CSV table of C-alpha atoms in Angstrom, one decimal:
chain,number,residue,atom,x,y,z
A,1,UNK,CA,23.0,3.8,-27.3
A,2,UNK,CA,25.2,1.7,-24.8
A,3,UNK,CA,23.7,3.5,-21.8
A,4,UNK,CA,20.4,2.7,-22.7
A,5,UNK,CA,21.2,-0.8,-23.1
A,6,UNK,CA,23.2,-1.3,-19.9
A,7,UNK,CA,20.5,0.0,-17.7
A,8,UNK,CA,18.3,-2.4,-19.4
A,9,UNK,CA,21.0,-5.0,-18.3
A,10,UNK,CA,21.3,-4.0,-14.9
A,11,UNK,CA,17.9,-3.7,-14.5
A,12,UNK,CA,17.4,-7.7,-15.6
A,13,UNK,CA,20.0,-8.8,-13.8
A,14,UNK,CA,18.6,-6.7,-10.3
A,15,UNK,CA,15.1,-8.5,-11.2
A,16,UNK,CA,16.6,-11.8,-11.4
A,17,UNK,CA,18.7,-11.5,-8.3
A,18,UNK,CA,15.7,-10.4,-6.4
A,19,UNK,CA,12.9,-12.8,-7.4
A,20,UNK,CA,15.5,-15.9,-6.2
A,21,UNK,CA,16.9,-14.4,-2.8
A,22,UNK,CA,13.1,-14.1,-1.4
A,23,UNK,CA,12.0,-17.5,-3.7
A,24,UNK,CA,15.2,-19.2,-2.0
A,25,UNK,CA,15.7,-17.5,1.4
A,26,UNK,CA,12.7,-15.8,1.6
A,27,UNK,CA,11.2,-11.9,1.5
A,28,UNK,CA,12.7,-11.0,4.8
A,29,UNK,CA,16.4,-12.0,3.6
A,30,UNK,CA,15.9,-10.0,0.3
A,31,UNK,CA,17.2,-7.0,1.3
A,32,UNK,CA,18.9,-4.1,-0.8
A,33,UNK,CA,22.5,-5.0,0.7
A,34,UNK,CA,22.0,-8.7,-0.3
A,35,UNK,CA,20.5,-8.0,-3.8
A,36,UNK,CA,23.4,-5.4,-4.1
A,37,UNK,CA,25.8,-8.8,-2.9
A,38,UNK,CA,24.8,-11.0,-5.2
A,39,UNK,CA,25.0,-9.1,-8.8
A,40,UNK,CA,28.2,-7.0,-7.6
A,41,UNK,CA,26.6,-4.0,-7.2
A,42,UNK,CA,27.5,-1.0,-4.5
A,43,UNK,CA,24.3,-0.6,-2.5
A,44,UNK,CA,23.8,2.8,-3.0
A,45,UNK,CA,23.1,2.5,-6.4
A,46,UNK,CA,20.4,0.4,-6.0
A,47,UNK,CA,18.3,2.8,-4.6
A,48,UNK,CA,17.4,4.5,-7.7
A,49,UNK,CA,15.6,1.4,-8.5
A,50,UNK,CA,14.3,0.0,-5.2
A,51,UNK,CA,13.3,3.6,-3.2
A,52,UNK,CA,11.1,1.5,-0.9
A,53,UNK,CA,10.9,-2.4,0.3
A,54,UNK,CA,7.6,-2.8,-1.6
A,55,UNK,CA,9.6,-1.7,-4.7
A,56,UNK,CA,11.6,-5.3,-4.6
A,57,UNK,CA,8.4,-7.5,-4.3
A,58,UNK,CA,6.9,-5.7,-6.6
A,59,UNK,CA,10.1,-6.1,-9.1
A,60,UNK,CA,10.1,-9.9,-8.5
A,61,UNK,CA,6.6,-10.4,-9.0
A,62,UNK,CA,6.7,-8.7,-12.4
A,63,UNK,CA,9.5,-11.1,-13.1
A,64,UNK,CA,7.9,-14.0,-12.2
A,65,UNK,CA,4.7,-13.0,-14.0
A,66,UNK,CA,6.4,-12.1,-17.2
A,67,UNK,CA,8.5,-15.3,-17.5
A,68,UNK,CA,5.8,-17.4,-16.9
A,69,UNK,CA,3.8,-15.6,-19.4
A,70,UNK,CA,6.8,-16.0,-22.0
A,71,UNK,CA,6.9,-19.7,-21.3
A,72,UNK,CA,3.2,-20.6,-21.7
A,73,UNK,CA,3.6,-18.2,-25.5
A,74,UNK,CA,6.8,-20.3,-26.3
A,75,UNK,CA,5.2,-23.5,-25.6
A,76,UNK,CA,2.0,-22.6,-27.3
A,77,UNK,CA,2.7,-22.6,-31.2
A,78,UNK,CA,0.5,-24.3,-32.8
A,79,UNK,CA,-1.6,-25.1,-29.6
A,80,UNK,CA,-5.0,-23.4,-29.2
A,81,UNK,CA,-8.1,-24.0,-27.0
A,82,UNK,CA,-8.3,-27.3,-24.4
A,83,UNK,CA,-4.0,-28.2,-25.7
A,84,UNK,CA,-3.5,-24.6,-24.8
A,85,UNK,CA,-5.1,-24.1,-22.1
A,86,UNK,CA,-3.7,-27.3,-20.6
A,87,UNK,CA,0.2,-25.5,-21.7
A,88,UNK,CA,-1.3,-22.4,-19.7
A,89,UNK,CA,-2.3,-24.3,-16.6
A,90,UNK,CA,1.2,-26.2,-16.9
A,91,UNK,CA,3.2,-23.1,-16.6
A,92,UNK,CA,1.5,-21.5,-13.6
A,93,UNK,CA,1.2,-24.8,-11.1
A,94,UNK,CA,3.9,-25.7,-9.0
A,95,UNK,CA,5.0,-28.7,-10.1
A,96,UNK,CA,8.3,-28.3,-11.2
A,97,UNK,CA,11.2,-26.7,-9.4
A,98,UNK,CA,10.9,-23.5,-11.6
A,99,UNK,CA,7.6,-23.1,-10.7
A,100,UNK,CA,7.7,-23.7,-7.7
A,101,UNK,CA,10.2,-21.2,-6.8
A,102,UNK,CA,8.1,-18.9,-8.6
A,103,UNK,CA,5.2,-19.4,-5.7
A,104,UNK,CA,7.3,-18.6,-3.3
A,105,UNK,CA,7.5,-15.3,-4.6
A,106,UNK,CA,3.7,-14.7,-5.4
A,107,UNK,CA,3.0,-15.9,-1.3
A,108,UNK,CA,4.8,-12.8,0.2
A,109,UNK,CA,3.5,-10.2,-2.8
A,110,UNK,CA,-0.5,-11.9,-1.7
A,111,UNK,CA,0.7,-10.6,1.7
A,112,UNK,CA,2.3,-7.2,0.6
A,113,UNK,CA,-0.4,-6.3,-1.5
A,114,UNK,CA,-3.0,-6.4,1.3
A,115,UNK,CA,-1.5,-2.9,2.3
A,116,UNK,CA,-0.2,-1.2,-1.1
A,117,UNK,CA,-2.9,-0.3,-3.9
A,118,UNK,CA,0.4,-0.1,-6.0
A,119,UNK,CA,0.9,-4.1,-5.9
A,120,UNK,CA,-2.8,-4.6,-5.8
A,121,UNK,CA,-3.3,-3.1,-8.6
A,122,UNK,CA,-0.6,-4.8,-10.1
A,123,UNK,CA,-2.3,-7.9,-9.0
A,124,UNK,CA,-5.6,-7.0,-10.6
A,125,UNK,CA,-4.0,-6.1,-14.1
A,126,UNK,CA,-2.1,-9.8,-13.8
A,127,UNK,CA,-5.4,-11.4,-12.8
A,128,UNK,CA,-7.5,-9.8,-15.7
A,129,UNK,CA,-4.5,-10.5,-18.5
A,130,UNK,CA,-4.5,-14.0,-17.5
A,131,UNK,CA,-8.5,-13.9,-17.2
A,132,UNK,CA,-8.6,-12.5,-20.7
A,133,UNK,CA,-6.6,-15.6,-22.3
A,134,UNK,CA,-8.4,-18.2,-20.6
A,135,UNK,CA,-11.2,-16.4,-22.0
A,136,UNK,CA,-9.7,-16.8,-25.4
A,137,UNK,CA,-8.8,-20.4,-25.2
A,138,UNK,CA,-12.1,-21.5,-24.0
A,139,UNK,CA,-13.5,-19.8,-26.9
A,140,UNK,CA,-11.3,-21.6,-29.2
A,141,UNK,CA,-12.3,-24.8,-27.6
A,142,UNK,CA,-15.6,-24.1,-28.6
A,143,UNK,CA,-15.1,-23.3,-31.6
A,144,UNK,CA,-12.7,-26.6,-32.0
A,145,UNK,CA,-15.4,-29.2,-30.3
A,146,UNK,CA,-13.4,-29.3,-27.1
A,147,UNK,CA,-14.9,-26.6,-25.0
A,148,UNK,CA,-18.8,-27.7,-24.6
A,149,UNK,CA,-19.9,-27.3,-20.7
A,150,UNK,CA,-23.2,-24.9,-20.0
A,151,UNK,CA,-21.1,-22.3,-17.8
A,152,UNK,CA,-20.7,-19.4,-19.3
A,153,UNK,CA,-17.0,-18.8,-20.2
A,154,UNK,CA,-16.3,-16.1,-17.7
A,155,UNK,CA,-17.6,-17.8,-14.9
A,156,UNK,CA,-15.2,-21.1,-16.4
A,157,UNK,CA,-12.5,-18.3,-16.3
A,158,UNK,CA,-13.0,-17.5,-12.7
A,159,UNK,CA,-13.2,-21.1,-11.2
A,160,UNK,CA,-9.6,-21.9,-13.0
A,161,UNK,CA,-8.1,-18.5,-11.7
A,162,UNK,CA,-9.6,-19.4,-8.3
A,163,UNK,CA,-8.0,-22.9,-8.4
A,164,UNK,CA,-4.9,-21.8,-10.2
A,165,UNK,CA,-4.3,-19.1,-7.3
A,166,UNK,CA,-5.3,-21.6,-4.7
A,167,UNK,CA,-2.4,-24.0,-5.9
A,168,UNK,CA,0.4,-21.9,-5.5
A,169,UNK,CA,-0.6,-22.0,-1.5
A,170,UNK,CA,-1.7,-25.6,-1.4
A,171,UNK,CA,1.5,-27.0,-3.4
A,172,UNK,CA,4.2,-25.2,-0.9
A,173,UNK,CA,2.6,-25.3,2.3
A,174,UNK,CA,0.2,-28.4,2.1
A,175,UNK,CA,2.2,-32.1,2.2
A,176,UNK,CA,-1.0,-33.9,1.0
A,177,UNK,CA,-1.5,-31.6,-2.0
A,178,UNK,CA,1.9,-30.2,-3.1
A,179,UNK,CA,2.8,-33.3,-4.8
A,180,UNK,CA,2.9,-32.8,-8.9
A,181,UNK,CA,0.5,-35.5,-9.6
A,182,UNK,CA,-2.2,-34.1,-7.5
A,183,UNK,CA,-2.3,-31.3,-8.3
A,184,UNK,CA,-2.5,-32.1,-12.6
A,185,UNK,CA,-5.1,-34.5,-11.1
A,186,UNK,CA,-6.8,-31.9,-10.1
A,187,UNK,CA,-6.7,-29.1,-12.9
A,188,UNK,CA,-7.0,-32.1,-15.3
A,189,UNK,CA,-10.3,-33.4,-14.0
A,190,UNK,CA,-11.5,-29.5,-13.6
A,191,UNK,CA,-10.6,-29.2,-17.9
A,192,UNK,CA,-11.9,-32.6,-18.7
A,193,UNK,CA,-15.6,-31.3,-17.2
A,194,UNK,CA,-15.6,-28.8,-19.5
A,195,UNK,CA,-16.1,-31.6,-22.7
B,1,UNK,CA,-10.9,-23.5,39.7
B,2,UNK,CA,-10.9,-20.5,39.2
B,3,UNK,CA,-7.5,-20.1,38.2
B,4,UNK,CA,-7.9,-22.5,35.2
B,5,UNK,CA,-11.2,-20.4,33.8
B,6,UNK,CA,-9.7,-17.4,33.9
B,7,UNK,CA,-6.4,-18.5,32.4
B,8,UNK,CA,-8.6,-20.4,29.5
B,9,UNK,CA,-10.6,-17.0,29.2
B,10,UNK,CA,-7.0,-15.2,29.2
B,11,UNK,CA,-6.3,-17.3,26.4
B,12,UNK,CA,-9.2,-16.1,24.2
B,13,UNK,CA,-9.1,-12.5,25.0
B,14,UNK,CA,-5.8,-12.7,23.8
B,15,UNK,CA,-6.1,-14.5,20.6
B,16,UNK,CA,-9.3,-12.6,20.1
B,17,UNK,CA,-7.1,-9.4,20.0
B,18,UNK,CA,-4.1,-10.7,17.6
B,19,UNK,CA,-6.6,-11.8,15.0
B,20,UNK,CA,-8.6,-8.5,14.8
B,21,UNK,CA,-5.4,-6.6,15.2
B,22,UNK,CA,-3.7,-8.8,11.9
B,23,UNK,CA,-7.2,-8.4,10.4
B,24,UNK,CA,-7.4,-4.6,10.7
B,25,UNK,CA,-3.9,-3.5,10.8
B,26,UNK,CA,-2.0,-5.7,9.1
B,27,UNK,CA,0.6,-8.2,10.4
B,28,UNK,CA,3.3,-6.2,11.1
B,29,UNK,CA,1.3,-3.8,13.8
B,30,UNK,CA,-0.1,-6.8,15.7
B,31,UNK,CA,2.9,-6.1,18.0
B,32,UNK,CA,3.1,-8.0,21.4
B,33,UNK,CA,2.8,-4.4,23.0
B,34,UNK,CA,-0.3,-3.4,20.8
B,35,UNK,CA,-2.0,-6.6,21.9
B,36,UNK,CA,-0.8,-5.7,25.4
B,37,UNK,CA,-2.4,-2.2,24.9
B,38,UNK,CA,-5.9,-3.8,23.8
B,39,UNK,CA,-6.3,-6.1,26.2
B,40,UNK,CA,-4.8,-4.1,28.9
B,41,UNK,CA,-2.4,-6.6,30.0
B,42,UNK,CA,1.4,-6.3,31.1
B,43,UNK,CA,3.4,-6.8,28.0
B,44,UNK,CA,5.8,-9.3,30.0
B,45,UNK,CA,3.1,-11.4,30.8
B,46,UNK,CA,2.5,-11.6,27.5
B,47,UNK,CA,5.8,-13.5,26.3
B,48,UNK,CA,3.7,-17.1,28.1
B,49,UNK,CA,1.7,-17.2,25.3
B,50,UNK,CA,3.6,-15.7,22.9
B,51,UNK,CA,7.3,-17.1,23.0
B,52,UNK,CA,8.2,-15.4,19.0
B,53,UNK,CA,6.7,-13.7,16.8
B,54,UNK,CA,5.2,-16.6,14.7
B,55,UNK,CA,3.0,-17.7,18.0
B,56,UNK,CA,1.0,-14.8,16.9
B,57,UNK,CA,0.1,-15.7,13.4
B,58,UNK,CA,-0.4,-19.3,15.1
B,59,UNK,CA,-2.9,-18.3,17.6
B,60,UNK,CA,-4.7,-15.8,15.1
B,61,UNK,CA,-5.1,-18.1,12.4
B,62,UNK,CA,-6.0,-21.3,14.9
B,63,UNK,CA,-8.9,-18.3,16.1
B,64,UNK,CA,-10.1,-17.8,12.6
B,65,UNK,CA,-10.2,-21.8,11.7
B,66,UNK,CA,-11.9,-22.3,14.7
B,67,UNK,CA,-14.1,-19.8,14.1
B,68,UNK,CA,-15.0,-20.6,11.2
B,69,UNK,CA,-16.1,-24.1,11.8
B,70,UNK,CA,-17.7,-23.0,14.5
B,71,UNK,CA,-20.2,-21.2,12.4
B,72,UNK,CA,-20.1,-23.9,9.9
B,73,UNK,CA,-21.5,-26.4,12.1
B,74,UNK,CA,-24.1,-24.2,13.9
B,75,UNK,CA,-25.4,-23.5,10.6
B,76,UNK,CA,-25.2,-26.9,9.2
B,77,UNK,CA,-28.5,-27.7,12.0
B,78,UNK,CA,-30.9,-30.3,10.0
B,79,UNK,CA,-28.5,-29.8,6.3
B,80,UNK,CA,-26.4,-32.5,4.4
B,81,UNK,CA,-25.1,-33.3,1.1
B,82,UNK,CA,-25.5,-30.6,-1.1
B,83,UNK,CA,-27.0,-28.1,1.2
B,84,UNK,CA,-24.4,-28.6,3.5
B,85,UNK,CA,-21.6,-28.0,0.9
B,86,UNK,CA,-22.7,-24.7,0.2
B,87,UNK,CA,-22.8,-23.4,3.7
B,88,UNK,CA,-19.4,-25.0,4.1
B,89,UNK,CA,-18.2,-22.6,1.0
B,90,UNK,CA,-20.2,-19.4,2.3
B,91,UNK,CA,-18.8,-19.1,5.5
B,92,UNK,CA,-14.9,-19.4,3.8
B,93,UNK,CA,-15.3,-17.6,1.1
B,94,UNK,CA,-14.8,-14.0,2.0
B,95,UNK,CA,-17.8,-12.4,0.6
B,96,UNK,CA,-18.7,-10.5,4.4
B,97,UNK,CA,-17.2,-8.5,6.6
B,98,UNK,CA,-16.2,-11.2,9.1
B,99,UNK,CA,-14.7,-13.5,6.1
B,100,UNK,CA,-13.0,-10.4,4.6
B,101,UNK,CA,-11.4,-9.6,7.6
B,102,UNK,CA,-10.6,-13.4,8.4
B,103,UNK,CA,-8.8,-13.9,4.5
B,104,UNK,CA,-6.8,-10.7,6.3
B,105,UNK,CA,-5.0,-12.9,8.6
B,106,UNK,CA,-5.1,-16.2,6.3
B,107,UNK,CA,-2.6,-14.0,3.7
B,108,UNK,CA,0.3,-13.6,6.2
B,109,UNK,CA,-0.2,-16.7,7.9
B,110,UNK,CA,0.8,-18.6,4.4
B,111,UNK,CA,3.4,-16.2,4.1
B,112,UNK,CA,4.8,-16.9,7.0
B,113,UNK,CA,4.2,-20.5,7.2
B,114,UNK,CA,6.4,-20.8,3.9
B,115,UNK,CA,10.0,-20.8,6.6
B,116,UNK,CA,7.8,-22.1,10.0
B,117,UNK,CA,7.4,-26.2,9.6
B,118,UNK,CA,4.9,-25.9,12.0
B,119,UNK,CA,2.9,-23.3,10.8
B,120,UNK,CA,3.2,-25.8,7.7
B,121,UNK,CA,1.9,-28.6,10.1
B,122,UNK,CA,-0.8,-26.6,11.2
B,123,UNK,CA,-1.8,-25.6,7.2
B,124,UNK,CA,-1.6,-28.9,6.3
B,125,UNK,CA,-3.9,-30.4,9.4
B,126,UNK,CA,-6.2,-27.7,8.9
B,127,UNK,CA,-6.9,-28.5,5.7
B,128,UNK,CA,-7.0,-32.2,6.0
B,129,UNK,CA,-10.2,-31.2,8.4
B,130,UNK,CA,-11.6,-29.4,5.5
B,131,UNK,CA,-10.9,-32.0,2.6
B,132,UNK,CA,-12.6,-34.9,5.1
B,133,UNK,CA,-15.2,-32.6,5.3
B,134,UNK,CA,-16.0,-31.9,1.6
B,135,UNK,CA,-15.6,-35.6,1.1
B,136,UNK,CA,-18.5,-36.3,3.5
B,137,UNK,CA,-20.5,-33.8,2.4
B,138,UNK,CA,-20.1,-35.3,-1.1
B,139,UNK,CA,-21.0,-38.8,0.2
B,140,UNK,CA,-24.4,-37.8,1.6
B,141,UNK,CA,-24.9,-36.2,-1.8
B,142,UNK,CA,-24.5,-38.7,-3.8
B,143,UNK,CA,-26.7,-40.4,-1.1
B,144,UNK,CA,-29.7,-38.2,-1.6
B,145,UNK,CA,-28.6,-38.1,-5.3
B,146,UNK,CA,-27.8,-34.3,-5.8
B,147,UNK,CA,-24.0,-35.7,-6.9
B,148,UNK,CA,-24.0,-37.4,-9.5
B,149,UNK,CA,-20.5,-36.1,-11.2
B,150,UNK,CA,-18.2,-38.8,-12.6
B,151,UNK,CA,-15.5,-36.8,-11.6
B,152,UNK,CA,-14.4,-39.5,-8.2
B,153,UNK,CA,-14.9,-37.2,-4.8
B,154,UNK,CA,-11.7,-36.8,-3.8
B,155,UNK,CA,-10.3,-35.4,-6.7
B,156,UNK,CA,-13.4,-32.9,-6.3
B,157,UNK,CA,-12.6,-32.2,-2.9
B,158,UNK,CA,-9.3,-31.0,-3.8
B,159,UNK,CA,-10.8,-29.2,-6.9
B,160,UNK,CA,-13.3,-27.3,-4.4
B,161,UNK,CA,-10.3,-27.0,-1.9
B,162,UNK,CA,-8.0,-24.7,-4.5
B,163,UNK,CA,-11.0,-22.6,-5.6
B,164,UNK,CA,-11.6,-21.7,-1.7
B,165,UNK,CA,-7.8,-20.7,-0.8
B,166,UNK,CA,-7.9,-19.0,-4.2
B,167,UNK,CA,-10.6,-16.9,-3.4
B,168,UNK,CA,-8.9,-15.8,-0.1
B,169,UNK,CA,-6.1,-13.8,-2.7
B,170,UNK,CA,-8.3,-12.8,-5.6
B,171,UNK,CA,-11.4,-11.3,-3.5
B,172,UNK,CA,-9.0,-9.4,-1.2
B,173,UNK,CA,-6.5,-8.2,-3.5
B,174,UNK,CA,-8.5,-8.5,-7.1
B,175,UNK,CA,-11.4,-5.7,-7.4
B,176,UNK,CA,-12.9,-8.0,-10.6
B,177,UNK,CA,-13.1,-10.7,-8.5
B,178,UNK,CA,-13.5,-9.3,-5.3
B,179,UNK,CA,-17.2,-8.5,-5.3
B,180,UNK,CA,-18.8,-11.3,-3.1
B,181,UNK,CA,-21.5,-11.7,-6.3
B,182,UNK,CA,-18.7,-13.0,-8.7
B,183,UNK,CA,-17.6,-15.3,-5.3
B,184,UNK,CA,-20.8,-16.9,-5.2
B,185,UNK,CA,-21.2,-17.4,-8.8
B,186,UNK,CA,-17.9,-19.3,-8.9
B,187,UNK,CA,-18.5,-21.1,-6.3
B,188,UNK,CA,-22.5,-22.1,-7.2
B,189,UNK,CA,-21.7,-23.0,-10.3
B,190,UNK,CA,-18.8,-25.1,-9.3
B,191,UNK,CA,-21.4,-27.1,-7.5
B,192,UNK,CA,-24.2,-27.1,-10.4
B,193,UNK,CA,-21.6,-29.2,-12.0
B,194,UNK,CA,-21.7,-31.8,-9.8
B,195,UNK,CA,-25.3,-32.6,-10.2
């Protein structure tokens, strides 16, 4: 079925071009015409998969959150509770230049959402995937010796989602907090409490 | 001088406006002609305070920080330390009407502030304010011995710092989250394990 598998393609390849024009120029110069620039694509065509602006946030986003979510498995083998849950926190912090990028993607899909239930509920399923396995890692750490703090695990799960999310603000738009080491500083002191 | 009070009071009416109109409407309707309209002012007299469209998000956010510790501190009457602390988090965290609607105008300003170095400036100043705050607030609590955490108070600042801007995203955009009981849970619990 080479159809199939070239509109898989495509559709990659528009993903990728959109998540980096709005994580390296911004959500206001990721427009259809540009997207359509950089992969060599005639604009009209595009349409069918962006009918409406929202439609290319919402395509980065997804991006962002599926290859961070494919990093975090790739690293994990063999790592479970408190080693995976420090590979978890890794992936999602903007410390590095990958993920860094990647914040400047989730910053204008925050704002976006605020008036489209589509992306907010795209937000909410992200949030409560991610809450689910730190759910699942603290529980290993318990089980493992590593994980021993009095709060309960969903309220742990909340306060690293919280601090997670708070990050990708802090990091890009904050000089005294955006540097790498504070910010591991921070998420590490936050898992060390949990002993 | 009356020409200084009511150009001061000008000045208020005016931010007053552009907050509640990113608040309510989003950022994109808080037009210089729709504030205009609901302060019933001349549109052209309007480009003083507002040279570009970023001034807008500058004076609404400044509104809402301002705000915001202005509550703080009437509130704070006769508290320290721990006590203290957790007014600080109530009136950020956006678990009201007023807060909800004040996260509303904190979501574009970040966005915004990604490409605008001093809408950065103005992130980063802001929350230095907040950081020296937590830090003192710490201080008298380990003062009247409700801190007690090994965890040193600046690294705990910044912890408590990353919770609070994530809560801005998740309770706005996250129904799990969003309920202003989870909020306080996080947020109490964070502070139980300081003691």
């Amino acid at each position: 079925m080479p159809k199939l598998v070239d509109h898989e393609e495509r559709r990659a390849r528009i993903a990728d071009a959109a998540w980096r024009l709005i994580a390296e120029r911004g959500i206001e110069a990721a427009t259809m015409r540009a997207i359509a620039e950089a992969i060599g694509m005639a604009n009209g065509a595009l349409k069918h998969y962006f009918p409406d602006k929202n439609s290319i946030i919402r395509v980065a986003f997804t991006h962002v959150f599926d290859s961070t979510n494919l990093r975090v498995r790739e690293r994990l083998r063999g790592r479970s509770g408190m080693a995976a849950l420090r590979v978890f926190c890794e992936e999602i912090m903007p410390v590095a230049d990958l993920t860094d990028l990647e914040a400047r993607v989730v910053l204008p899909f925050w704002q976006r959402a605020l008036a489209d239930p589509d992306l907010k509920r795209l937000y909410t399923d992200s949030m409560a995937l991610w809450r689910g396995q730190i759910i699942d890692f603290l529980r290993q750490g318990r089980e493992e010796g590593t994980v021993r703090t009095s709060t309960p695990d969903d309220v742990v799960a909340e306060q690293l989602l919280a601090m997670l999310n708070g990050l990708q603000s802090l990091a890009l738009l904050d000089a005294a907090s955006g540097t790498a080491d504070v910010q591991r500083r921070t998420v590490e002191a936050f898992l060390g409490s949990l002993k």
